[in-house]
Coordinates of C-alpha atoms and ligand atoms in Angstrom, one line a residue:
M1 CA 197.6 227.8 97.5
S2 CA 196.4 231.4 97.2
G3 CA 195.3 232.0 100.8
C4 CA 195.1 235.7 100.0
K5 CA 193.0 235.7 96.9
D6 CA 189.6 236.3 98.4
L7 CA 190.8 238.1 101.5
S8 CA 189.9 241.7 101.9
R9 CA 191.2 243.5 104.9
R10 CA 187.7 244.6 105.7
S11 CA 186.4 241.0 106.0
F12 CA 189.5 240.2 108.0
I13 CA 188.9 243.0 110.5
K14 CA 185.2 242.1 110.7
K15 CA 185.9 238.5 111.5
T16 CA 188.7 239.1 114.0
G17 CA 188.3 242.6 115.4
I18 CA 192.0 243.0 114.9
F19 CA 193.2 246.0 113.0
L20 CA 195.8 244.5 110.7
A21 CA 197.8 247.6 109.7
G22 CA 200.0 247.2 106.8
M23 CA 199.3 243.4 106.5
Q24 CA 200.8 242.1 103.3
C25 CA 199.2 239.5 101.1
V26 CA 201.6 236.6 101.4
W27 CA 202.2 233.2 100.0
P28 CA 200.8 231.1 102.8
L29 CA 203.5 228.4 103.1
P30 CA 207.2 228.6 102.9
A31 CA 209.0 226.6 100.2
W32 CA 210.2 223.8 102.6
A33 CA 206.6 223.0 103.6
L34 CA 205.1 222.8 100.1
S35 CA 203.9 219.5 98.8
T36 CA 206.5 217.8 96.6
S37 CA 209.1 220.3 97.6
P38 CA 212.7 219.0 97.2
G39 CA 213.3 218.9 101.0
I40 CA 216.3 219.9 103.0
E41 CA 219.0 218.2 100.9
Q42 CA 218.7 220.9 98.3
R43 CA 219.3 223.7 100.7
S44 CA 222.3 225.3 102.4
P45 CA 222.6 226.3 106.0
K46 CA 222.7 230.1 106.8
S47 CA 224.1 231.9 109.7
S48 CA 221.8 234.9 109.6
Y49 CA 218.0 235.0 109.7
D50 CA 215.3 237.7 109.9
L51 CA 212.1 236.5 111.5
T52 CA 209.0 238.7 111.8
I53 CA 206.0 237.7 113.9
G54 CA 202.9 239.3 112.6
Y55 CA 199.2 238.8 111.8
S56 CA 198.9 236.9 108.6
P57 CA 196.1 235.1 106.9
I58 CA 195.8 231.3 107.0
T59 CA 193.5 229.1 104.9
I60 CA 192.7 225.6 106.2
D61 CA 190.2 223.5 104.2
G62 CA 188.9 226.6 102.6
R63 CA 188.2 228.5 105.8
E64 CA 190.1 231.7 106.5
G65 CA 191.6 232.7 109.8
V66 CA 194.2 235.0 111.2
S67 CA 197.5 233.5 112.4
T68 CA 200.5 234.9 114.3
G69 CA 202.8 233.3 111.7
V70 CA 206.5 233.9 111.2
N71 CA 207.4 235.7 108.0
G72 CA 203.7 235.4 107.0
S73 CA 203.3 231.6 107.2
V74 CA 202.4 228.7 109.5
P75 CA 204.7 227.0 110.1
G76 CA 207.3 229.6 109.8
P77 CA 210.5 229.4 107.7
L78 CA 213.0 226.6 108.1
V79 CA 215.8 227.9 110.2
Y80 CA 218.7 225.8 108.8
L81 CA 222.0 226.3 110.7
R82 CA 225.4 224.7 110.7
E83 CA 227.0 223.2 113.9
G84 CA 229.9 225.4 115.0
D85 CA 228.7 228.6 113.3
D86 CA 228.1 231.8 115.1
V87 CA 224.5 232.7 114.2
T88 CA 222.5 235.9 114.3
L89 CA 218.7 235.7 114.4
R90 CA 216.9 239.0 114.3
V91 CA 213.3 238.6 115.6
T92 CA 210.8 241.4 115.1
N93 CA 207.4 241.7 116.8
E94 CA 204.8 243.2 114.5
L95 CA 201.9 242.2 116.7
M96 CA 201.1 245.7 117.7
D97 CA 198.4 244.9 120.2
T98 CA 200.5 242.5 122.3
K99 CA 202.5 243.0 125.5
H100 CA 205.4 241.1 123.9
A101 CA 206.3 238.4 121.4
S102 CA 209.2 236.0 121.6
I103 CA 211.1 233.1 120.0
H104 CA 212.5 230.3 122.1
W105 CA 214.9 227.9 120.4
H106 CA 213.6 224.6 121.6
G107 CA 216.3 222.1 122.7
I108 CA 219.1 224.4 121.7
L109 CA 221.9 225.0 124.2
V110 CA 222.4 228.8 124.4
P111 CA 223.4 231.4 127.0
A112 CA 220.5 232.3 129.3
N113 CA 219.8 235.7 127.7
M114 CA 219.4 234.0 124.2
D115 CA 216.8 231.5 125.3
G116 CA 213.8 233.7 124.6
V117 CA 211.4 233.3 127.6
P118 CA 209.8 236.6 128.6
G119 CA 210.1 237.2 132.3
V120 CA 212.9 234.6 132.7
S121 CA 215.5 235.1 130.0
Y122 CA 214.6 238.7 129.0
R123 CA 211.6 241.0 129.0
G124 CA 210.3 239.7 125.6
I125 CA 210.1 241.7 122.4
P126 CA 207.8 244.7 122.7
P127 CA 205.6 245.6 119.6
G128 CA 207.6 247.2 116.9
E129 CA 210.9 246.2 118.3
T130 CA 213.6 243.7 117.2
Y131 CA 215.6 241.4 119.5
V132 CA 218.9 240.1 118.1
Y133 CA 219.8 236.6 119.2
R134 CA 223.5 235.7 118.8
Y135 CA 225.0 232.4 119.8
R136 CA 227.4 229.7 118.7
V137 CA 225.7 226.5 117.6
K138 CA 227.1 223.6 119.7
Q139 CA 224.9 220.7 118.5
A140 CA 223.3 219.2 115.4
G141 CA 220.0 217.6 114.6
T142 CA 216.3 218.3 114.4
Y143 CA 214.7 221.0 116.7
W144 CA 212.1 223.7 116.4
Y145 CA 211.4 227.3 117.5
H146 CA 208.3 228.8 119.0
S147 CA 206.9 231.8 120.8
H148 CA 206.9 231.7 124.6
S149 CA 204.4 234.6 124.9
R150 CA 200.9 233.8 126.0
F151 CA 199.1 231.8 123.3
Q152 CA 201.0 232.9 120.2
E153 CA 202.2 229.4 119.7
Q154 CA 198.6 228.2 119.3
T155 CA 198.0 230.7 116.6
G156 CA 201.0 229.8 114.5
T157 CA 204.3 231.2 115.9
Y158 CA 206.5 228.1 115.4
G159 CA 208.7 226.5 112.8
P160 CA 211.4 223.9 112.3
L161 CA 215.0 224.4 113.2
V162 CA 217.5 222.0 111.7
I163 CA 221.3 221.9 112.3
L164 CA 223.7 220.4 109.8
P165 CA 226.5 218.5 111.8
K166 CA 230.0 219.7 111.1
D167 CA 231.4 216.2 110.8
G168 CA 228.7 214.6 108.6
E169 CA 225.6 212.7 109.5
P170 CA 225.9 209.3 111.4
F171 CA 223.7 207.6 108.8
T172 CA 223.0 207.9 105.1
Y173 CA 219.9 208.8 103.1
D174 CA 218.8 210.2 99.8
R175 CA 216.0 212.6 100.8
D176 CA 215.4 214.7 103.9
Y177 CA 212.0 216.2 104.9
P178 CA 210.8 218.0 108.0
V179 CA 207.4 216.8 109.1
V180 CA 206.0 219.4 111.4
L181 CA 202.8 218.2 113.2
S182 CA 200.6 220.8 114.8
D183 CA 197.0 221.7 116.0
W184 CA 195.2 224.6 114.5
S185 CA 192.0 226.1 115.9
F186 CA 189.8 228.9 114.4
E187 CA 188.7 229.7 118.0
D188 CA 190.5 232.4 119.9
P189 CA 192.9 230.6 122.3
E190 CA 191.8 233.0 125.1
A191 CA 188.3 231.5 124.6
I192 CA 189.7 227.9 124.5
F193 CA 191.5 228.6 127.8
R194 CA 188.3 230.1 129.3
H195 CA 186.2 227.1 128.2
I196 CA 188.5 224.5 129.7
N197 CA 188.9 226.6 132.9
I198 CA 185.2 226.6 133.4
L199 CA 184.5 223.1 132.3
G200 CA 187.6 220.8 132.1
D201 CA 185.9 218.4 129.6
Y202 CA 184.4 221.2 127.4
Y203 CA 186.0 219.6 124.3
N204 CA 185.5 216.0 125.4
Y205 CA 182.5 214.8 123.5
Q206 CA 183.6 211.3 123.9
R207 CA 182.3 210.6 127.4
R208 CA 181.2 207.2 128.3
T209 CA 177.5 206.4 127.7
V210 CA 174.8 204.3 129.4
A211 CA 175.6 201.6 126.9
D212 CA 179.2 201.6 128.0
F213 CA 177.9 201.2 131.6
F214 CA 176.0 198.0 130.7
K215 CA 178.9 196.7 128.7
D216 CA 181.2 197.2 131.7
V217 CA 178.6 195.5 134.0
R218 CA 178.7 192.5 131.7
E219 CA 182.5 192.4 131.7
M220 CA 183.3 193.5 135.3
G221 CA 180.1 192.8 137.2
L222 CA 177.8 195.4 138.7
L223 CA 179.6 196.0 142.0
D224 CA 183.0 196.5 140.4
T225 CA 181.6 198.8 137.7
I226 CA 179.9 201.0 140.3
A227 CA 183.0 201.0 142.5
E228 CA 185.2 201.9 139.6
R229 CA 182.9 204.8 138.6
N230 CA 182.8 206.1 142.1
A231 CA 186.5 206.1 142.3
W232 CA 186.7 208.2 139.2
G233 CA 184.0 210.5 140.5
N234 CA 186.0 211.0 143.6
M235 CA 189.1 212.0 141.6
R236 CA 186.9 214.4 139.8
M237 CA 187.8 213.3 136.3
S238 CA 186.5 211.1 133.6
P239 CA 188.3 208.1 132.4
V240 CA 188.1 209.3 128.8
D241 CA 189.8 212.6 129.5
L242 CA 192.8 211.9 127.4
A243 CA 193.2 215.4 126.0
D244 CA 191.8 218.7 127.3
V245 CA 191.5 220.3 123.8
T246 CA 190.5 217.9 121.1
G247 CA 189.7 217.4 117.4
H248 CA 186.3 219.1 118.2
T249 CA 188.1 222.4 117.8
Y250 CA 191.4 221.4 116.3
T251 CA 192.4 220.7 112.7
F252 CA 195.5 218.7 112.9
L253 CA 198.2 219.8 110.4
M254 CA 201.3 218.3 108.8
N255 CA 203.6 220.9 107.5
G256 CA 200.7 223.4 107.5
H257 CA 198.4 221.0 105.5
S258 CA 195.2 219.5 106.8
A259 CA 194.6 215.8 106.2
G260 CA 192.6 216.8 103.1
M261 CA 195.3 219.0 101.8
N262 CA 197.5 215.9 101.9
W263 CA 201.1 217.1 102.1
T264 CA 203.2 214.9 99.9
A265 CA 206.8 213.9 99.9
L266 CA 208.4 212.4 96.8
F267 CA 210.7 209.4 96.6
N268 CA 212.1 207.0 94.0
P269 CA 211.6 203.3 94.9
G270 CA 214.8 202.0 96.6
E271 CA 215.7 205.3 98.2
T272 CA 216.2 206.0 101.9
I273 CA 214.1 208.9 103.1
R274 CA 214.8 210.8 106.3
L275 CA 211.7 212.2 108.0
R276 CA 212.2 214.7 110.8
F277 CA 209.1 214.5 112.9
I278 CA 208.6 217.6 115.1
N279 CA 205.5 217.8 117.3
S280 CA 204.8 221.6 117.3
S281 CA 201.4 221.1 118.7
T282 CA 200.2 223.1 121.7
M283 CA 198.1 220.3 123.3
T284 CA 198.2 217.2 121.1
N285 CA 200.3 214.1 121.5
F286 CA 200.4 212.1 118.3
D287 CA 200.8 208.4 117.4
V288 CA 202.6 208.1 114.1
R289 CA 202.8 205.3 111.6
I290 CA 203.3 204.7 107.9
P291 CA 201.2 201.6 107.1
G292 CA 203.3 199.2 105.0
L293 CA 206.7 200.6 105.9
D294 CA 209.0 200.0 108.9
M295 CA 210.4 203.1 110.4
E296 CA 213.9 203.2 111.8
V297 CA 214.2 205.6 114.6
V298 CA 217.7 207.2 114.4
M299 CA 217.3 210.3 116.5
A300 CA 215.3 211.4 119.5
D301 CA 215.1 215.1 120.4
G302 CA 217.9 215.9 117.9
K303 CA 220.4 213.4 119.3
A304 CA 221.4 210.1 117.6
V305 CA 220.2 206.9 119.1
K306 CA 221.1 203.3 118.1
P307 CA 218.6 202.6 115.3
V308 CA 215.3 201.0 116.5
S309 CA 212.9 199.5 113.9
V310 CA 209.3 200.2 114.8
H311 CA 205.9 200.3 113.2
E312 CA 204.6 203.1 115.3
F313 CA 205.8 205.7 117.8
R314 CA 204.1 208.2 120.1
I315 CA 205.5 211.7 119.9
G316 CA 204.7 213.9 122.8
V317 CA 204.2 217.6 122.4
A318 CA 207.6 219.3 121.7
E319 CA 209.5 216.1 121.1
T320 CA 211.2 215.3 117.8
Y321 CA 212.0 211.9 116.2
D322 CA 214.0 211.4 113.1
V323 CA 213.2 208.2 111.2
L324 CA 214.5 206.5 108.1
V325 CA 212.1 204.7 105.7
R326 CA 213.0 202.6 102.7
P327 CA 210.1 202.3 100.3
S328 CA 211.0 199.8 97.6
K329 CA 207.7 199.6 95.7
D330 CA 206.3 202.1 93.2
Q331 CA 203.3 203.0 95.4
A332 CA 202.0 205.7 97.7
F333 CA 202.1 205.4 101.5
N334 CA 200.2 207.3 104.2
I335 CA 202.1 209.2 106.8
F336 CA 199.5 208.9 109.5
A337 CA 199.4 210.8 112.8
E338 CA 196.5 210.1 115.1
S339 CA 195.9 212.2 118.2
L340 CA 196.3 210.2 121.4
D341 CA 192.6 210.6 122.3
R342 CA 191.6 209.5 118.7
S343 CA 189.5 212.7 118.2
G344 CA 191.2 213.3 114.9
Y345 CA 194.3 212.9 112.7
T346 CA 196.4 214.4 110.1
R347 CA 198.2 212.7 107.3
G348 CA 200.4 213.2 104.4
T349 CA 201.6 211.0 101.6
L350 CA 205.0 209.5 100.6
A351 CA 204.7 208.9 96.9
P352 CA 206.8 208.3 93.8
R353 CA 204.8 210.9 91.9
A354 CA 202.7 214.0 92.8
G355 CA 198.9 213.5 93.0
M356 CA 199.1 209.9 94.3
H357 CA 197.4 208.9 97.5
V358 CA 195.9 206.0 99.3
P359 CA 192.9 206.4 101.7
P360 CA 194.0 207.0 105.3
P361 CA 193.3 204.2 107.8
A362 CA 190.4 204.5 110.2
L363 CA 190.9 206.1 113.5
R364 CA 191.2 203.5 116.2
P365 CA 188.7 203.5 119.1
R366 CA 189.5 206.0 121.9
P367 CA 191.3 204.3 124.7
V368 CA 189.7 204.2 128.1
R369 CA 191.9 204.9 131.1
Q370 CA 191.6 202.2 133.6
L371 CA 192.4 202.7 137.2
E372 CA 194.2 199.3 137.2
K373 CA 196.5 200.3 134.4
I374 CA 197.7 203.5 135.9
G375 CA 198.1 201.8 139.3
M376 CA 195.2 203.4 141.0
G377 CA 193.3 200.2 141.3
G378 CA 194.7 196.9 142.6
M379 CA 194.1 198.0 146.2
D380 CA 194.7 194.5 147.5
D381 CA 198.3 194.3 146.5
N382 CA 198.9 197.8 147.6
I383 CA 201.4 198.7 144.9
F384 CA 200.1 202.1 144.4
G385 CA 198.7 204.2 147.1
V386 CA 196.5 207.1 146.4
M387 CA 195.4 209.8 148.8
M388 CA 192.6 211.9 147.7
G389 CA 191.4 215.2 149.1
D390 CA 187.8 214.6 149.0
M391 CA 187.7 210.9 149.8
K392 CA 184.7 210.3 152.0
H393 CA 185.3 206.5 152.1
G394 CA 188.3 204.9 153.6
D395 CA 188.8 202.4 150.8
M396 CA 191.4 204.3 148.8
Q397 CA 193.0 206.3 151.5
M398 CA 195.6 203.7 152.1
D399 CA 199.3 204.0 151.8
G400 CA 201.2 205.6 154.6
Q401 CA 198.5 204.5 157.0
G402 CA 200.1 201.4 158.3
K403 CA 200.4 199.2 155.3
Q404 CA 203.8 198.0 154.2
P405 CA 205.0 199.5 150.9
K406 CA 206.0 197.0 148.3
Q407 CA 209.6 196.2 147.4
P408 CA 211.1 199.1 145.4
D409 CA 211.4 198.6 141.7
P410 CA 215.1 198.0 140.9
R411 CA 214.6 200.0 137.7
I412 CA 214.0 203.1 139.6
P413 CA 217.6 204.4 140.3
G414 CA 219.1 205.9 143.4
P415 CA 219.3 204.4 146.8
N416 CA 215.7 205.5 147.8
G417 CA 214.0 206.6 144.6
P418 CA 212.0 209.8 144.6
E419 CA 211.3 211.6 147.8
P420 CA 207.8 211.0 149.1
F421 CA 205.5 213.9 148.3
K422 CA 203.8 215.5 151.3
P423 CA 201.8 218.4 150.1
D424 CA 200.6 221.0 152.7
D425 CA 197.0 220.7 151.5
I426 CA 195.3 217.9 149.7
G427 CA 192.2 219.2 148.2
V428 CA 192.3 222.4 146.3
N429 CA 195.7 222.3 144.6
V430 CA 196.4 218.6 144.7
I431 CA 193.6 216.2 144.3
M432 CA 195.7 213.0 144.4
V433 CA 199.1 211.8 145.5
V434 CA 200.7 208.6 144.1
N435 CA 202.6 207.1 147.0
N436 CA 204.4 204.4 145.0
P437 CA 205.0 205.8 141.5
R438 CA 205.8 203.2 138.9
Y439 CA 208.6 202.8 136.3
R440 CA 206.7 203.0 133.0
L441 CA 209.4 203.6 130.4
D442 CA 208.9 200.1 129.1
E443 CA 205.3 200.8 128.3
P444 CA 204.1 202.2 124.9
G445 CA 201.4 204.2 126.6
I446 CA 197.6 204.3 126.7
G447 CA 195.9 203.1 123.5
L448 CA 199.2 201.6 122.0
G449 CA 200.7 198.2 121.8
E450 CA 197.5 196.2 121.2
D451 CA 197.6 196.1 117.4
G452 CA 200.3 193.6 117.0
W453 CA 202.7 196.3 115.8
R454 CA 206.1 197.1 117.3
V455 CA 205.7 200.4 119.1
L456 CA 208.6 202.5 120.3
V457 CA 209.0 202.7 124.1
Y458 CA 211.5 205.0 126.0
D459 CA 213.4 201.9 127.1
D460 CA 214.4 201.4 123.4
L461 CA 216.4 204.6 123.3
V462 CA 220.1 204.1 123.6
S463 CA 222.3 207.1 122.9
A464 CA 224.7 206.9 120.0
E465 CA 226.4 210.2 120.9
P466 CA 229.5 211.0 122.9
Q467 CA 228.9 211.2 126.6
P468 CA 230.5 214.4 127.8
Y469 CA 229.2 214.4 131.3
S470 CA 230.2 212.9 134.6
T471 CA 228.6 209.6 135.6
T472 CA 228.9 210.3 139.3
V473 CA 225.6 211.6 140.8
D474 CA 226.3 214.5 143.1
R475 CA 222.8 215.2 144.3
E476 CA 219.2 214.0 143.9
M477 CA 216.0 216.1 143.7
T478 CA 212.4 215.3 143.2
I479 CA 209.8 217.4 141.4
N480 CA 206.2 216.4 141.6
I481 CA 203.8 217.0 138.7
T482 CA 200.5 217.9 140.3
A483 CA 197.0 219.0 139.3
N484 CA 193.4 219.4 140.2
M485 CA 192.0 219.0 136.8
E486 CA 188.4 219.9 137.7
R487 CA 189.6 223.4 138.7
Y488 CA 192.1 223.4 135.8
M489 CA 194.9 223.9 138.3
F490 CA 198.2 222.6 137.0
S491 CA 201.3 222.9 139.2
F492 CA 204.6 221.5 140.4
D493 CA 204.9 220.3 144.0
G494 CA 201.3 221.4 144.6
R495 CA 201.9 225.0 143.7
K496 CA 201.2 226.8 140.5
F497 CA 203.9 229.2 139.2
T498 CA 202.4 232.3 140.9
E499 CA 202.3 230.6 144.2
Q500 CA 205.9 229.2 144.3
P501 CA 208.1 230.8 146.9
G502 CA 211.1 230.9 144.5
P503 CA 213.0 229.0 141.8
Y504 CA 214.4 225.5 141.9
F505 CA 218.2 225.7 142.4
F506 CA 220.6 223.7 140.3
R507 CA 224.4 224.0 140.9
H508 CA 226.5 224.9 137.9
N509 CA 228.1 221.7 136.5
E510 CA 226.9 219.4 139.2
R511 CA 225.6 216.0 138.1
L512 CA 222.0 216.1 139.3
R513 CA 219.5 213.2 139.3
L514 CA 216.0 214.7 138.9
F515 CA 213.0 212.5 139.6
L516 CA 209.8 213.6 138.0
V517 CA 206.7 212.0 139.6
N518 CA 203.4 212.3 137.8
H519 CA 200.6 212.5 140.3
T520 CA 198.0 213.2 137.7
M521 CA 195.8 211.1 135.4
M522 CA 197.3 212.6 132.2
E523 CA 200.5 212.5 130.2
H524 CA 202.6 215.7 130.6
P525 CA 205.5 216.5 128.3
I526 CA 208.0 218.1 130.7
H527 CA 210.5 220.4 129.1
L528 CA 213.7 221.7 130.7
H529 CA 215.5 224.7 128.9
G530 CA 219.2 225.2 128.6
M531 CA 220.5 221.7 129.4
W532 CA 220.0 218.1 128.5
M533 CA 218.1 215.6 130.6
Q534 CA 219.6 212.1 130.1
M535 CA 216.7 209.8 130.8
E536 CA 217.6 206.9 133.0
N537 CA 216.1 204.0 131.1
G538 CA 218.6 201.3 131.9
A539 CA 220.6 201.9 128.7
D540 CA 224.4 201.9 129.0
K541 CA 224.4 205.2 127.2
L542 CA 221.5 207.3 128.4
P543 CA 219.5 209.1 125.7
F544 CA 219.5 212.9 125.7
K545 CA 216.1 214.5 126.0
H546 CA 214.8 218.0 126.1
T547 CA 211.2 216.9 126.6
I548 CA 210.0 213.8 128.4
L549 CA 206.4 212.6 128.1
T550 CA 205.6 211.5 131.7
K551 CA 202.9 208.9 132.2
P552 CA 200.2 209.0 134.9
G553 CA 201.3 207.4 138.1
G554 CA 204.8 207.1 136.7
V555 CA 208.3 208.2 137.8
V556 CA 211.0 209.2 135.4
S557 CA 214.5 210.1 136.5
A558 CA 217.0 212.0 134.4
L559 CA 220.7 213.0 134.9
I560 CA 221.4 216.6 134.3
T561 CA 224.5 218.7 134.0
P562 CA 223.6 222.4 134.2
I563 CA 226.2 223.8 131.9
E564 CA 225.1 227.4 131.8
R565 CA 224.4 229.8 134.7
G566 CA 221.3 231.8 134.8
D567 CA 217.5 231.3 134.9
W568 CA 215.8 228.7 132.8
A569 CA 212.2 227.7 132.2
F570 CA 211.0 224.3 133.3
H571 CA 207.4 223.5 132.4
C572 CA 204.8 221.2 131.0
H573 CA 204.7 221.8 127.2
L574 CA 201.0 221.5 127.0
L575 CA 200.4 225.2 126.4
Y576 CA 197.3 225.6 128.5
H577 CA 198.8 223.6 131.4
M578 CA 201.8 225.9 131.3
E579 CA 199.6 229.0 131.4
A580 CA 197.5 227.4 134.1
G581 CA 200.6 227.2 136.3
M582 CA 202.6 224.1 135.5
F583 CA 205.8 226.2 135.1
Q584 CA 208.8 227.0 137.2
V585 CA 212.1 228.7 137.0
V586 CA 215.3 226.7 137.5
R587 CA 218.2 228.9 138.7
V588 CA 221.7 227.6 137.9
A589 CA 224.3 229.2 140.1
Ligands
CU16 CU1 200.7 219.2 131.4

């Protein structure tokens, strides 16, 4: 655990070119993240924290790098608060070569100037300065915090935030561990961003091969195979582009440990263990399972849900899930988190004693996106229309050109569903428009659901929390998730942040139905600051979400009550998508 032992400042500077003035040699992980630590149960909440963002060493699998950790570690300290308390969090920026640093309290309902987004909530924290956040904690559960300044989150500015409820937990357990998943790279994030801007599939070494072509010909026939590949070509993307940045540069971490470092949580057989999964990755959606154990999902995004028993769940970037597990045998179990694109994994171990482990399972084969499955095929039944900028053939330029749209899906709420999207220009900013987006909250998502296991779907989430907001919808609004992936342009409503004419307007305390329509071929975890999104999944009590993983060709609607006036960030939580323009300001007035 001595990340500092062999680290001279000279070699540090040589490797990084960064002058690390006054850098202290620090213990690389905070107590909460250490293997076989006693977990949260042994700790007490505090109402005051000092957090310092600075350059600090990190050692992953024997390799040394430089992080922008909090209080010297990646992840940072556990911020453990109590519901109802007035808290003070002093955040200092010691990154002397930055424009600013920042901390955003992800999923926490705060006044706008406490939200921590430079350029939206405040000006950020200039080098050498301290910003004092003060707010009353109005909720409980599992959350996290992270930088909202450029790529600091990629280099380690994040940590778990847990809030003890004032009236006790809605379920019982014997042990309580945060499980923070993240993606670490030794590459400079500015270089990663450059690479994927120049070549969208720079980190995709998993392209389909000639052998795949002949396999497809055998299964689909020659003409269909060629037609399918032409369709993909016209959309300028590859069916295996499941993640822009992959295990080829990332080491996936669990509580700061690589798979080999094997973070371990202890239990006594017969106990109930609470695991608070937090996806603090910048770009990686994970599929999580504990082979041999059922997991009972009891909270989503910090809010209680009616318990759902599953074998596996997908956790989008920035989401959190609390699960209970009840290992009865005296044996070790893998906590296994595979990246959605199967380019890598991280894992830890649940064990009755330190040092036990079982070999992790094999990675499953990478899923292949099929036009059919995301509704871009099936042209005959005309369920999903797609317009493409560069379509030279008429065969996919179909809906809105005389054909009758299909009956609306009754699961999509509202009298008319989302507003049709009519971008000014199809081509540069928007490469494709889905005319009839599909309700997909009942689907586990690409690569899941075919192993004979029970996989969590959004339709399973039924809130077990009080419902404080009006049920009458005052207004509807549609936001389109758009991209031209070849040019690495990511946007809302066809315009990246810098091209938007102004913010989206929400009215204070209105009940708004927000439709999110994903016109791209990727999953995007969409995050709204400062207020809950209650996802309309058919439940009688709608689950509260701060981040919704939207599926390609899909529509999600959420009911929102904007409880605080001010400017709020609304964005894709894939860090490089956000920086590429999938970001907007929501003004509540
Ligand atoms: Cu995105």
